[in-house]
mmCIF file of C-alpha atoms and ligand atoms in Angstrom:
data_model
loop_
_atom_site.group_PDB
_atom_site.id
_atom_site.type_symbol
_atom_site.label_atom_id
_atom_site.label_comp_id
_atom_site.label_asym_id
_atom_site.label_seq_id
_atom_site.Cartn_x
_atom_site.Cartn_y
_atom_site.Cartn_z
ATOM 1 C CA UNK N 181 1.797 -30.675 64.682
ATOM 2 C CA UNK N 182 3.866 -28.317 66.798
ATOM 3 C CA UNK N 183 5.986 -25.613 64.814
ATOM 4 C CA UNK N 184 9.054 -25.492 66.142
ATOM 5 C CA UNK N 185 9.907 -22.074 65.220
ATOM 6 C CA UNK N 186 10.595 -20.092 68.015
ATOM 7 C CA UNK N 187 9.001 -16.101 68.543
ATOM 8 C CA UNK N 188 10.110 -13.947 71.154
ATOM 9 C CA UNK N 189 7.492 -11.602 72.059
ATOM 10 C CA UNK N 190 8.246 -9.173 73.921
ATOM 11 C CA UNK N 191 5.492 -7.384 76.470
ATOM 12 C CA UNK N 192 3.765 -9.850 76.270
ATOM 13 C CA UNK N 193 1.868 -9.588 79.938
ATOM 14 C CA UNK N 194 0.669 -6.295 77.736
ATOM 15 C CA UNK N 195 -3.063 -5.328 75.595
ATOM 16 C CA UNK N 196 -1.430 -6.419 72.140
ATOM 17 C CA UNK N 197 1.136 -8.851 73.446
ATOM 18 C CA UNK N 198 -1.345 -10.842 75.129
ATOM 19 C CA UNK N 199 -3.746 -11.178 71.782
ATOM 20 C CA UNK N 200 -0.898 -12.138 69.827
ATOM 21 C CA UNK N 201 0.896 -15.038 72.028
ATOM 22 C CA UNK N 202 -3.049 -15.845 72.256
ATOM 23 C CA UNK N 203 -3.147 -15.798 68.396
ATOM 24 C CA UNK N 204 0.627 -17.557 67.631
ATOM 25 C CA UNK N 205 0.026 -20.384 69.690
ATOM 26 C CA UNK N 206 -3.038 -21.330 68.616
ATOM 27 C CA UNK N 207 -1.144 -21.462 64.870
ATOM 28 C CA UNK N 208 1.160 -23.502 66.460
ATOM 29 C CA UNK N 209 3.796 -21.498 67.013
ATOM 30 C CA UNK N 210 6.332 -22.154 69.862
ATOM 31 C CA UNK N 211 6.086 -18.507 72.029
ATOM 32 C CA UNK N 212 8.760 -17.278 74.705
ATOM 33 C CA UNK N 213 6.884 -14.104 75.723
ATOM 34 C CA UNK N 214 8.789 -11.386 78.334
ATOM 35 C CA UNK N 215 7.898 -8.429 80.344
ATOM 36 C CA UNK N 216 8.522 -7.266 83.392
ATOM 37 C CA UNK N 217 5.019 -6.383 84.890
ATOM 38 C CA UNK N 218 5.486 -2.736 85.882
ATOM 39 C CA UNK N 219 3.070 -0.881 87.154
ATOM 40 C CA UNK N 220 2.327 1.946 84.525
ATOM 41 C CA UNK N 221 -1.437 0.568 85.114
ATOM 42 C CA UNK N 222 -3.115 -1.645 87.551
ATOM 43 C CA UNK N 223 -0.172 -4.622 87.526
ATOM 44 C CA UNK N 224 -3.386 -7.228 88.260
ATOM 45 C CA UNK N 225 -4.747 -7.082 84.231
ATOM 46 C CA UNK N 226 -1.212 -7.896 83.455
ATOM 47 C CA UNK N 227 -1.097 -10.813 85.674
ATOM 48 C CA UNK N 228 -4.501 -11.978 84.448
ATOM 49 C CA UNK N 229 -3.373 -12.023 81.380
ATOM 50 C CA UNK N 230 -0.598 -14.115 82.013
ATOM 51 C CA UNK N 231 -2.614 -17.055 84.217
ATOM 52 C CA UNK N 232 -5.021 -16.736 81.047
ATOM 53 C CA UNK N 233 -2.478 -17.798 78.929
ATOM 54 C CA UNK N 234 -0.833 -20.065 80.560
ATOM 55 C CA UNK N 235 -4.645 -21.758 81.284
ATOM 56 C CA UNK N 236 -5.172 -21.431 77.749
ATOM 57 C CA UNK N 237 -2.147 -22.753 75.717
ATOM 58 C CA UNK N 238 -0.173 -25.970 75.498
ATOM 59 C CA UNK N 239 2.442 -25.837 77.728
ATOM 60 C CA UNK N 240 5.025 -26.367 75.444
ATOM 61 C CA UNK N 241 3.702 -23.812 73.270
ATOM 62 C CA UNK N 242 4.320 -21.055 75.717
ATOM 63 C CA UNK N 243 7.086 -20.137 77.995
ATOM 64 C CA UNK N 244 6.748 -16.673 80.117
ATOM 65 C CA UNK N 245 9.645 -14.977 81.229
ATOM 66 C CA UNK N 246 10.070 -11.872 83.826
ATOM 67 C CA UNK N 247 12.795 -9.606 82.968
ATOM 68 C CA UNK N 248 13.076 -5.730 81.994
ATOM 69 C CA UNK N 249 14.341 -4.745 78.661
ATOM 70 C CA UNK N 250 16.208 -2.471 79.751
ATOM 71 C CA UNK N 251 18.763 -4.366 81.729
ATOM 72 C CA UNK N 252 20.945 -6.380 79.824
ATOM 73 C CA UNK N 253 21.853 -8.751 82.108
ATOM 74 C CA UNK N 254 18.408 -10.061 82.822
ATOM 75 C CA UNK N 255 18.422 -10.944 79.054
ATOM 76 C CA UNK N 256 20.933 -13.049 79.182
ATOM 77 C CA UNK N 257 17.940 -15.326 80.214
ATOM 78 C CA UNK N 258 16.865 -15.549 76.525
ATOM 79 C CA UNK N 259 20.261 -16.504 75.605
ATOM 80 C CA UNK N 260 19.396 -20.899 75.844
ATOM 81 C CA UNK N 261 16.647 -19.849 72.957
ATOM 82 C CA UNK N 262 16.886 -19.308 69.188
ATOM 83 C CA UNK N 263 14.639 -17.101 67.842
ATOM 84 C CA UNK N 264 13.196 -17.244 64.023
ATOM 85 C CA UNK N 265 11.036 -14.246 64.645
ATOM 86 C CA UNK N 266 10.959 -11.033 67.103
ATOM 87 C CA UNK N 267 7.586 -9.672 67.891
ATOM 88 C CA UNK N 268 8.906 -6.307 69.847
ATOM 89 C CA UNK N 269 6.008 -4.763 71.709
ATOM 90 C CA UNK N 270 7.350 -4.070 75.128
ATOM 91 C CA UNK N 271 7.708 -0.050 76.011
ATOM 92 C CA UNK N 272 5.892 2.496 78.336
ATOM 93 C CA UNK N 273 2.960 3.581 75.907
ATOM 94 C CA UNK N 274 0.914 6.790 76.598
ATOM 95 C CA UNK N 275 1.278 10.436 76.193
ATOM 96 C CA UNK N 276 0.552 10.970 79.334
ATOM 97 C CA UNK N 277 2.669 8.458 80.803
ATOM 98 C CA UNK N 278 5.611 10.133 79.026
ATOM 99 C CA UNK N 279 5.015 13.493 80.499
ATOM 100 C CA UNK N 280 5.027 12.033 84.238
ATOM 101 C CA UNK N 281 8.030 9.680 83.451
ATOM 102 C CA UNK N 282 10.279 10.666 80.920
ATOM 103 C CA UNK N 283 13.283 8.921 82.441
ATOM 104 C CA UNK N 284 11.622 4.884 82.421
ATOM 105 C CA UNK N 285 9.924 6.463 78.963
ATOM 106 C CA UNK N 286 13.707 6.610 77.443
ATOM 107 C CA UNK N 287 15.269 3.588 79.123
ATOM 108 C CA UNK N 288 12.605 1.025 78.486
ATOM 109 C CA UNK N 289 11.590 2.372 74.916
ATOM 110 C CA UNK N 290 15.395 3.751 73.467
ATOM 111 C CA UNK N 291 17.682 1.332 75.740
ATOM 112 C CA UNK N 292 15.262 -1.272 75.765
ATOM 113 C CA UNK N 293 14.826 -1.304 71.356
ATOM 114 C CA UNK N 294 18.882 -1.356 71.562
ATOM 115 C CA UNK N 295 18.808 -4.159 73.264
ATOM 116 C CA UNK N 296 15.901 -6.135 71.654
ATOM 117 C CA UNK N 297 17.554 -5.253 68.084
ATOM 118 C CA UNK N 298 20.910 -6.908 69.784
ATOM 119 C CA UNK N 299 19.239 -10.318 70.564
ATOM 120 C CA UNK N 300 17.605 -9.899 67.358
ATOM 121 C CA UNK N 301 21.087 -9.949 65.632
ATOM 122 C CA UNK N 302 22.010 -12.438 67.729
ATOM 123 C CA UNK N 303 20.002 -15.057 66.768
ATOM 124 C CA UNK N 304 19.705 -13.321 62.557
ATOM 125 C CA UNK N 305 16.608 -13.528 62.292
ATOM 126 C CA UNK N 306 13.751 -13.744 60.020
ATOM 127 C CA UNK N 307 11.866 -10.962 60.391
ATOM 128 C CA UNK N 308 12.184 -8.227 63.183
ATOM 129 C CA UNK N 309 9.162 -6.475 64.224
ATOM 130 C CA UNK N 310 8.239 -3.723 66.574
ATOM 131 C CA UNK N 311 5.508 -1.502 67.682
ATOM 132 C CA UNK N 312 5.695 1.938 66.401
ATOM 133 C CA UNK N 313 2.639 4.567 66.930
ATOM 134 C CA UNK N 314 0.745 6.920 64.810
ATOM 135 C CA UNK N 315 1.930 9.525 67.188
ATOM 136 C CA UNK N 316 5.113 9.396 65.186
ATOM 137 C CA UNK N 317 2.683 11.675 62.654
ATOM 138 C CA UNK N 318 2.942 14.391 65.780
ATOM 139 C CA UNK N 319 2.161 17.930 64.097
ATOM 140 C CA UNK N 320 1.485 16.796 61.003
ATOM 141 C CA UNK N 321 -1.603 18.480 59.166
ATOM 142 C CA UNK N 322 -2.173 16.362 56.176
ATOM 143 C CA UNK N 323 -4.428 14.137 56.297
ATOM 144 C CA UNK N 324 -4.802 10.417 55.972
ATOM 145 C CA UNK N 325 -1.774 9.766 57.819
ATOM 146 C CA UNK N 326 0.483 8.124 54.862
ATOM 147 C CA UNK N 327 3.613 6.308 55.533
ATOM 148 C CA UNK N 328 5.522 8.082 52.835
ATOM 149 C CA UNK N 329 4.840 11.604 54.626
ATOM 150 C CA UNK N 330 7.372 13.029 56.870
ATOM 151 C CA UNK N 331 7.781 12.486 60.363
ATOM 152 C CA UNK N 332 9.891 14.961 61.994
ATOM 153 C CA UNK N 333 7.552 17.060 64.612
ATOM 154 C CA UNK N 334 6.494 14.463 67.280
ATOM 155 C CA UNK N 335 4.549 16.269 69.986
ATOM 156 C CA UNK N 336 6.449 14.318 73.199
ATOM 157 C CA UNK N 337 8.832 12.565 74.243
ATOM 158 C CA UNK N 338 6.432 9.271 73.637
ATOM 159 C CA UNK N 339 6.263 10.037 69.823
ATOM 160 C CA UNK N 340 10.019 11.095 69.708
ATOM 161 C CA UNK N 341 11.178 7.414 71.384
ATOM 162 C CA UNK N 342 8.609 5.594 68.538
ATOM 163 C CA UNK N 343 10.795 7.750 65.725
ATOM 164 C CA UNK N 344 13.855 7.155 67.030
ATOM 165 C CA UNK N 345 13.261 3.233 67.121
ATOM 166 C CA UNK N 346 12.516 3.637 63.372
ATOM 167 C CA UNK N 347 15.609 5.118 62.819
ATOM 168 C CA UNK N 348 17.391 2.603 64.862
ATOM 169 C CA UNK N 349 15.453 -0.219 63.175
ATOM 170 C CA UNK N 350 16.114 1.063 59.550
ATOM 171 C CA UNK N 351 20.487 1.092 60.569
ATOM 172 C CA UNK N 352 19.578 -2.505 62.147
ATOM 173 C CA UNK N 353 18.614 -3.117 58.565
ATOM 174 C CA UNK N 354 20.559 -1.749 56.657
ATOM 175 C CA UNK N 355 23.728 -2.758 58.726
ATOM 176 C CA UNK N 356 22.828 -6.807 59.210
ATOM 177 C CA UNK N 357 20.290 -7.416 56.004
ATOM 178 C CA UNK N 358 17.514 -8.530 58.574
ATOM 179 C CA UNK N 359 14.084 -7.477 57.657
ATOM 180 C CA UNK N 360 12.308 -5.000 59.867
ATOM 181 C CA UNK N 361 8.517 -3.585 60.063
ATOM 182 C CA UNK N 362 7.593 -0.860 62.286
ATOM 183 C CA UNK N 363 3.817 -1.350 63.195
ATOM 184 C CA UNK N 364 2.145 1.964 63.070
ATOM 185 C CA UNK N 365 -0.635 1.206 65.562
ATOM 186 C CA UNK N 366 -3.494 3.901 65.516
ATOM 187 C CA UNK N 367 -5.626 3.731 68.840
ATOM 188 C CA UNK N 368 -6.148 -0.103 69.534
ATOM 189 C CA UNK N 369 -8.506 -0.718 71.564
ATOM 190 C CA UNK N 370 -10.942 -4.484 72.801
ATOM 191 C CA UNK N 371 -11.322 -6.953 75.618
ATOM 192 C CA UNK N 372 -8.389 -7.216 77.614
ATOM 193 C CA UNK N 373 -7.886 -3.695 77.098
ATOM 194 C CA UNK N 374 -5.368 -0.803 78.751
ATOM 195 C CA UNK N 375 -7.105 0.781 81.710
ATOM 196 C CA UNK N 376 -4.748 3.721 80.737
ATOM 197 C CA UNK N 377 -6.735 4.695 77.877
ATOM 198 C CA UNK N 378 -9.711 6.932 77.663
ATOM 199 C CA UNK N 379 -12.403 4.298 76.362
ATOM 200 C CA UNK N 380 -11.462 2.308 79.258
ATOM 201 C CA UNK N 381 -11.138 5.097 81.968
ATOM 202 C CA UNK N 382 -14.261 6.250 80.712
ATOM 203 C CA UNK N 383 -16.199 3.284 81.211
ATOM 204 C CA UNK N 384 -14.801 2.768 84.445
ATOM 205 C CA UNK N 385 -15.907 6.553 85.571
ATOM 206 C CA UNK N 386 -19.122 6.065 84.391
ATOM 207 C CA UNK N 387 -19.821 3.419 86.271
ATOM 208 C CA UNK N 388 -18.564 4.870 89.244
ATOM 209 C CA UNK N 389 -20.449 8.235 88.667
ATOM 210 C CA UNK N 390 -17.708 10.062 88.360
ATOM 211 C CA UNK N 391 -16.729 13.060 86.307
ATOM 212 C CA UNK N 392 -14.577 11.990 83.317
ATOM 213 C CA UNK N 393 -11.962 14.507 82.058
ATOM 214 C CA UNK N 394 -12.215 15.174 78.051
ATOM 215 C CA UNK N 395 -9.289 17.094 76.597
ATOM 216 C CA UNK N 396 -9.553 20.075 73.594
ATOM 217 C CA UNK N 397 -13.516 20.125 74.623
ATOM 218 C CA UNK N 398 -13.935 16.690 73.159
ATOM 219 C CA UNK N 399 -12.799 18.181 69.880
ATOM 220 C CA UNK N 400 -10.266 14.730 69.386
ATOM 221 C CA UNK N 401 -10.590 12.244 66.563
ATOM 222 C CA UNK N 402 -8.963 8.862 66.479
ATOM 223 C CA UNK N 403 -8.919 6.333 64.100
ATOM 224 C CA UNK N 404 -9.638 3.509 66.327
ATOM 225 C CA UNK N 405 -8.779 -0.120 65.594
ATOM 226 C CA UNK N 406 -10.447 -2.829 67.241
ATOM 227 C CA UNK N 407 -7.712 -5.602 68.299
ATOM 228 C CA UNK N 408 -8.230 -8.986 66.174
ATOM 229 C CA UNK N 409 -7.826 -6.409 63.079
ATOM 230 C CA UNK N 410 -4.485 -5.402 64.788
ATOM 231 C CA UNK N 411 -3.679 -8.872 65.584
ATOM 232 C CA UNK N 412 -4.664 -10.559 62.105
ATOM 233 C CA UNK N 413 -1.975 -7.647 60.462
ATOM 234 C CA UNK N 414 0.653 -8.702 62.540
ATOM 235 C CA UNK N 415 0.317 -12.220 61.273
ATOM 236 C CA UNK N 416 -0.366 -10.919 57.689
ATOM 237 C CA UNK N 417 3.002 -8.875 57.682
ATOM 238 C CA UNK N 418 5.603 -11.541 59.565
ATOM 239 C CA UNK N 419 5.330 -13.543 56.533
ATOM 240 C CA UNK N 420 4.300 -11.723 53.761
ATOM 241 C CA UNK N 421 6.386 -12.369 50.783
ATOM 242 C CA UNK N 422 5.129 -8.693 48.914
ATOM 243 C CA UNK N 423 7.581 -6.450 50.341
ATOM 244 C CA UNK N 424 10.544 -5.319 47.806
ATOM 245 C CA UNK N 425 13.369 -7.242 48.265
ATOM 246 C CA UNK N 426 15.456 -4.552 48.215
ATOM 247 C CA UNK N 427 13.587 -2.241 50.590
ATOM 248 C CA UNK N 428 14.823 -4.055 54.140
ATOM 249 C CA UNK N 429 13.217 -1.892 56.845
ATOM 250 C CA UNK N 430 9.299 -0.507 56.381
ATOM 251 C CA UNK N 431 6.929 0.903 58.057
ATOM 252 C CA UNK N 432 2.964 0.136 57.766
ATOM 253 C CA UNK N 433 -0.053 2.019 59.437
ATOM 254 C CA UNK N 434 -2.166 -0.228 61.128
ATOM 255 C CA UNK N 435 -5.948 1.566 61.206
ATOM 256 C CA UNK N 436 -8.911 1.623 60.284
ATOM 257 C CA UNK N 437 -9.069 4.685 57.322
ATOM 258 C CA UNK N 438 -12.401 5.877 59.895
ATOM 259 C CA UNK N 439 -11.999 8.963 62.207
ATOM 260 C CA UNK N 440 -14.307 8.761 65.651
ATOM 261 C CA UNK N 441 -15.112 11.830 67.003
ATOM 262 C CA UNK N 442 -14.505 11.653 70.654
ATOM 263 C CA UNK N 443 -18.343 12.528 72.090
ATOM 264 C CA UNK N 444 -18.995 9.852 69.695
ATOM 265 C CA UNK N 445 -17.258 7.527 71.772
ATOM 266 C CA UNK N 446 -19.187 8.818 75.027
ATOM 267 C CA UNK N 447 -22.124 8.634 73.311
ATOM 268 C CA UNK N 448 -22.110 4.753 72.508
ATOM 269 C CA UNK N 449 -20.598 4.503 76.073
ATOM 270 C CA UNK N 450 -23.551 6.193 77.180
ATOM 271 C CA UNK N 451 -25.993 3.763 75.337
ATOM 272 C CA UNK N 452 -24.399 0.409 76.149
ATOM 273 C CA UNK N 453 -24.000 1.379 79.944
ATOM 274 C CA UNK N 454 -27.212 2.802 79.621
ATOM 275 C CA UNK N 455 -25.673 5.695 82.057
ATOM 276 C CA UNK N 456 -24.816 9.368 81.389
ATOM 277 C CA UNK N 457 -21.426 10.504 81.584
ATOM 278 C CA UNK N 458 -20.172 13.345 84.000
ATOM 279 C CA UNK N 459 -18.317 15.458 81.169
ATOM 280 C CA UNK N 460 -15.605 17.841 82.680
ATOM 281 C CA UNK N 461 -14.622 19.978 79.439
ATOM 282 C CA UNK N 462 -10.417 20.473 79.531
ATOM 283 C CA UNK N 463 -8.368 22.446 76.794
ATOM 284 C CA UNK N 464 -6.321 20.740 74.609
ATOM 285 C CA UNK N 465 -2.437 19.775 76.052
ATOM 286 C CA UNK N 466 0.242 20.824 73.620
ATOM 287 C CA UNK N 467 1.422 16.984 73.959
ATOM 288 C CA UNK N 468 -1.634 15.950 72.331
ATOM 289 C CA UNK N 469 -2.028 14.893 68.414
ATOM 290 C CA UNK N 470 -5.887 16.683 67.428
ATOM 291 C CA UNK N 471 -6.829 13.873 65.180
ATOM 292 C CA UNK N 472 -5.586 10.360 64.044
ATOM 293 C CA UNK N 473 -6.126 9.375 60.075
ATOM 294 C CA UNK N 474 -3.947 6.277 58.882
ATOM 295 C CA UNK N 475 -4.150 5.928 55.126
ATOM 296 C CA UNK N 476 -4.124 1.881 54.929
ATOM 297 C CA UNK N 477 -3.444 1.151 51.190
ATOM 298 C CA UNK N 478 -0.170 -0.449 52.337
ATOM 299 C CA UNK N 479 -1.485 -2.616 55.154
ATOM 300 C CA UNK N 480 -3.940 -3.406 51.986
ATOM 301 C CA UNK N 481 -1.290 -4.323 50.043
ATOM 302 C CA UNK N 482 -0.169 -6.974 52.139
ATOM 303 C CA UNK N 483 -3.302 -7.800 53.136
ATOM 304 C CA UNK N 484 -6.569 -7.725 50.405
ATOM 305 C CA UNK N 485 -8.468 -9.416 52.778
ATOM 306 C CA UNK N 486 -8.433 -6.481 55.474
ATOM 307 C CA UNK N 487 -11.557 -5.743 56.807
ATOM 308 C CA UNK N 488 -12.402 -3.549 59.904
ATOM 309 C CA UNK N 489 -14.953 -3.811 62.399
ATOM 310 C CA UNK N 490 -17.415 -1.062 63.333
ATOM 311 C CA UNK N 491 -16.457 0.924 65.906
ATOM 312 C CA UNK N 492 -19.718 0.154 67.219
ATOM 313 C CA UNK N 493 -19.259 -3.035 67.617
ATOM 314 C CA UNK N 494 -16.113 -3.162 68.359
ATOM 315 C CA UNK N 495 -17.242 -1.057 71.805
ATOM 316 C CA UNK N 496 -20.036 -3.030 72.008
ATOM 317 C CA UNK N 497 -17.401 -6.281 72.241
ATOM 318 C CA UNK N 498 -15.232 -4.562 74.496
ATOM 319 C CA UNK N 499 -17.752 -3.475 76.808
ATOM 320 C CA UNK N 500 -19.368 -7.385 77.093
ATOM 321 C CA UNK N 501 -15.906 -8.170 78.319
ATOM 322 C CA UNK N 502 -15.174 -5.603 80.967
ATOM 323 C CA UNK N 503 -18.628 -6.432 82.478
ATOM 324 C CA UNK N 504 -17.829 -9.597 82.958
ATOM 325 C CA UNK N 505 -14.125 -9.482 83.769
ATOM 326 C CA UNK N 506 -14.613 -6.777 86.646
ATOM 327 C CA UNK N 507 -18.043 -8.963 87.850
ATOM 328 C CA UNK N 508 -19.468 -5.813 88.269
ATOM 329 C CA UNK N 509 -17.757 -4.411 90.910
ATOM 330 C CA UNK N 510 -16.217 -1.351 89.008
ATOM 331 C CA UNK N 511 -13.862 0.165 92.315
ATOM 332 C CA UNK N 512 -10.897 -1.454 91.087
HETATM 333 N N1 LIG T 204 -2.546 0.225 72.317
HETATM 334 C C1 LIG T 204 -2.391 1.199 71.433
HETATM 335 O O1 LIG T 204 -3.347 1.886 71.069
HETATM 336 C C2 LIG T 204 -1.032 1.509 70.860
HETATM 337 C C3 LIG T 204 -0.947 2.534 69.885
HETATM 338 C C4 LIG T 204 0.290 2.825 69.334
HETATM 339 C C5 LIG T 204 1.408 2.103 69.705
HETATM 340 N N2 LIG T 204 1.317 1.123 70.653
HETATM 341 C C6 LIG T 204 2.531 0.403 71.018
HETATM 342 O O2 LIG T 204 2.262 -1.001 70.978
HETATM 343 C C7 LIG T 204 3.016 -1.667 71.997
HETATM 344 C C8 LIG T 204 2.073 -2.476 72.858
HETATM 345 O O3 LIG T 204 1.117 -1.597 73.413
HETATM 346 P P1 LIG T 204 -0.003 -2.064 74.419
HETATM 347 O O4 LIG T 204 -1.185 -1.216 74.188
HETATM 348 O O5 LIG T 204 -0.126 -3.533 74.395
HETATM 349 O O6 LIG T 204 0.657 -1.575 75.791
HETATM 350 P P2 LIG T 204 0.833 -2.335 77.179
HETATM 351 O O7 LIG T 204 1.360 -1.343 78.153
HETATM 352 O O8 LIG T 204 -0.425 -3.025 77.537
HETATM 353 O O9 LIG T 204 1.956 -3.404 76.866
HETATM 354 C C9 LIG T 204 3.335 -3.116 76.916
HETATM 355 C C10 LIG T 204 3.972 -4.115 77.843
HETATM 356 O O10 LIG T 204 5.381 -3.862 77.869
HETATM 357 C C11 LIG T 204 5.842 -4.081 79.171
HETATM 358 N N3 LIG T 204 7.083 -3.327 79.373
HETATM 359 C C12 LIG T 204 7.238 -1.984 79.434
HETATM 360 N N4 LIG T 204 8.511 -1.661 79.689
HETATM 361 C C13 LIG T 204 9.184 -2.835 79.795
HETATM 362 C C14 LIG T 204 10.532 -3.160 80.087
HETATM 363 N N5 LIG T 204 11.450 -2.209 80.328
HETATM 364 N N6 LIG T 204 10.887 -4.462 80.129
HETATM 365 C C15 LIG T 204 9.969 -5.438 79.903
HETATM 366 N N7 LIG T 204 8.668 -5.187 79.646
HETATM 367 C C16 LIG T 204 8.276 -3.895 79.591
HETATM 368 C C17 LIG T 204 4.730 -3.603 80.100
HETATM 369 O O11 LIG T 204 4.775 -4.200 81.380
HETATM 370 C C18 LIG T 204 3.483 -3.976 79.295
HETATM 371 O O12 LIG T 204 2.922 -5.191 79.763
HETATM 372 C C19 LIG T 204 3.769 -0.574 72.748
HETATM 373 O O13 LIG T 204 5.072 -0.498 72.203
HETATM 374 C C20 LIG T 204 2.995 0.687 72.434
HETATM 375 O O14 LIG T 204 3.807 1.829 72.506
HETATM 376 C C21 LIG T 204 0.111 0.815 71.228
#
């Protein structure tokens, strides 16, 4: 039986987005996903992602729209739909990103969350939720990562827009007695994957035999999460009935509690590819967070059943995938 209850995700042509319209509509769920397929990383993964979708689902399940956050007027197109839920994971992720573009960094992740939150008023819905980051955690020293720490040093202007949606979100809250949850996502990573980020890159400069730069002299720790973890939270938290009534807006970690050094990352890169890697040792950027530790007694809170896959196999997943998505030919 179809579910008639509508979910705007937004970025959905993204890494997360795509998993989750993936994962809604096969629930049932009636998806209107939008984003406007910029090119912060080859546009062609985003497009794939799309046509897989679309080849995937029930029509009628999902509806893709092309517009930019950031412009009001080309949201009017949403206005024909009410929404029960808001899935907001459209912005311009990276660090690095942020440095080159701080300009599209503040309009699609500051202007853009205003006007999600608006349409999100709009239609009062059930449950609001958006992407936040662990970089929100910035120059923080203590370790796990706990939501109830503070979070007033981000390191750029990427971390700064995540903090500021918070505080936006928690006013959105407090203002119109919606529900909110920021996602704190720690290092996602999996199939259908951002060529932006390092595991990715990596892989792709391996294959290529080319030197692959590693900030801080590979010093960095993450606390990777593989996606479906990501994804099955997400589903976990929209309709989770454990949060304190009186507590409107959160905030959750979504990790893995499991630091991975980054030469450990090489290293299994190294095995599966069967290929050493070119290493060119960098310093560390003042932009950049040294490790990543989420402390995820919340997350299992809301969700006992939480279990995390090995990073190992998690790579091992991911790399099966981008063998057989780029057919081998790895000069894309
Ligand atoms: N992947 C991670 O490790 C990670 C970690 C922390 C936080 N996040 C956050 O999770 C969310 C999803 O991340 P992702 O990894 O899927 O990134 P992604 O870049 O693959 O997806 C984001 C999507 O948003 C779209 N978008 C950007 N600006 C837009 C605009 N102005 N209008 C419409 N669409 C726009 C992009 O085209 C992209 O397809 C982001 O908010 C990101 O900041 C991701």
């Amino acid at each position: 039986m179809i579910n008639k209850k509508k979910i705007l995700v937004t970025g959905a042509a993204g890494f997360i987005g795509f998993h989750l319209v993936k994962k809604m509509t096969s629930m049932g769920f009636q998806v209107v996903g939008i984003d406007n397929l910029n090119p912060n990383y080859d546009k062609k993964i985003k497009n794939d992602r799309i046509k897989f979708l679309n080849k995937i689902t029930k029509k009628k399940l999902f509806t893709f729209i092309k517009c930019n956050i950031d412009k009001k007027n080309e949201l009017m197109k949403l206005n024909k739909y009410k929404f029960v839920y808001i899935i907001h994971l459209a912005a311009q992720p990276g660090v690095r990103y942020s440095l080159l573009k701080p300009e599209i960094v503040f309009d699609s992740n500051i202007r853009g969350f205003f006007n999600i939150l608006e349409i999100a008023k709009k239609n009062n819905v059930k449950h609001f939720m958006y992407a936040s980051s662990s970089s929100v955690y910035g120059g923080n020293s203590k370790l796990p990562f706990s939501e109830i720490d503070n979070v007033d040093s981000p390191l750029n202007l990427y971390a700064a827009s995540k903090k500021c949606n918070e505080l936006l979100a928690f006013a959105f809250s407090h203002i119109n007695k919606i529900r909110s949850t920021g996602l704190r996502f720690f290092s996602v990573y999996g199939p259908w994957g951002r060529p932006d980020m390092a595991y990715y890159l990596f892989s792709k400069r391996i294959l290529q035999n080319k030197e692959i730069d590693v900030f801080n002299n590979g010093n960095h720790k993450r606390d990777f999460t593989y996606i479906d973890e990501v994804i099955q939270s997400i589903v976990k938290i929209l309709k989770s009935n454990k949060f304190n009534k009186k507590k409107l807006h959160n905030v959750i970690n979504i990790g893995r509690n499991k630091k991975i050094k980054l030469m450990q990352l090489i290293k299994y890169l190294e095995f599966y590819f069967e290929k050493k890697a070119n290493i060119n040792f960098i310093k560390r950027q003042k932009a950049d967070m040294l490790e990543t530790y989420a402390d995820i007694k919340m997350l299992k809170k809301i969700d006992p059943s939480f279990k995390s896959t090995e990073f190992k196999e998690g790579i091992k997943k991911f790399i099966l995938w981008f063998k057989e998505y780029h057919k081998n030919d790895f000069n894309f």
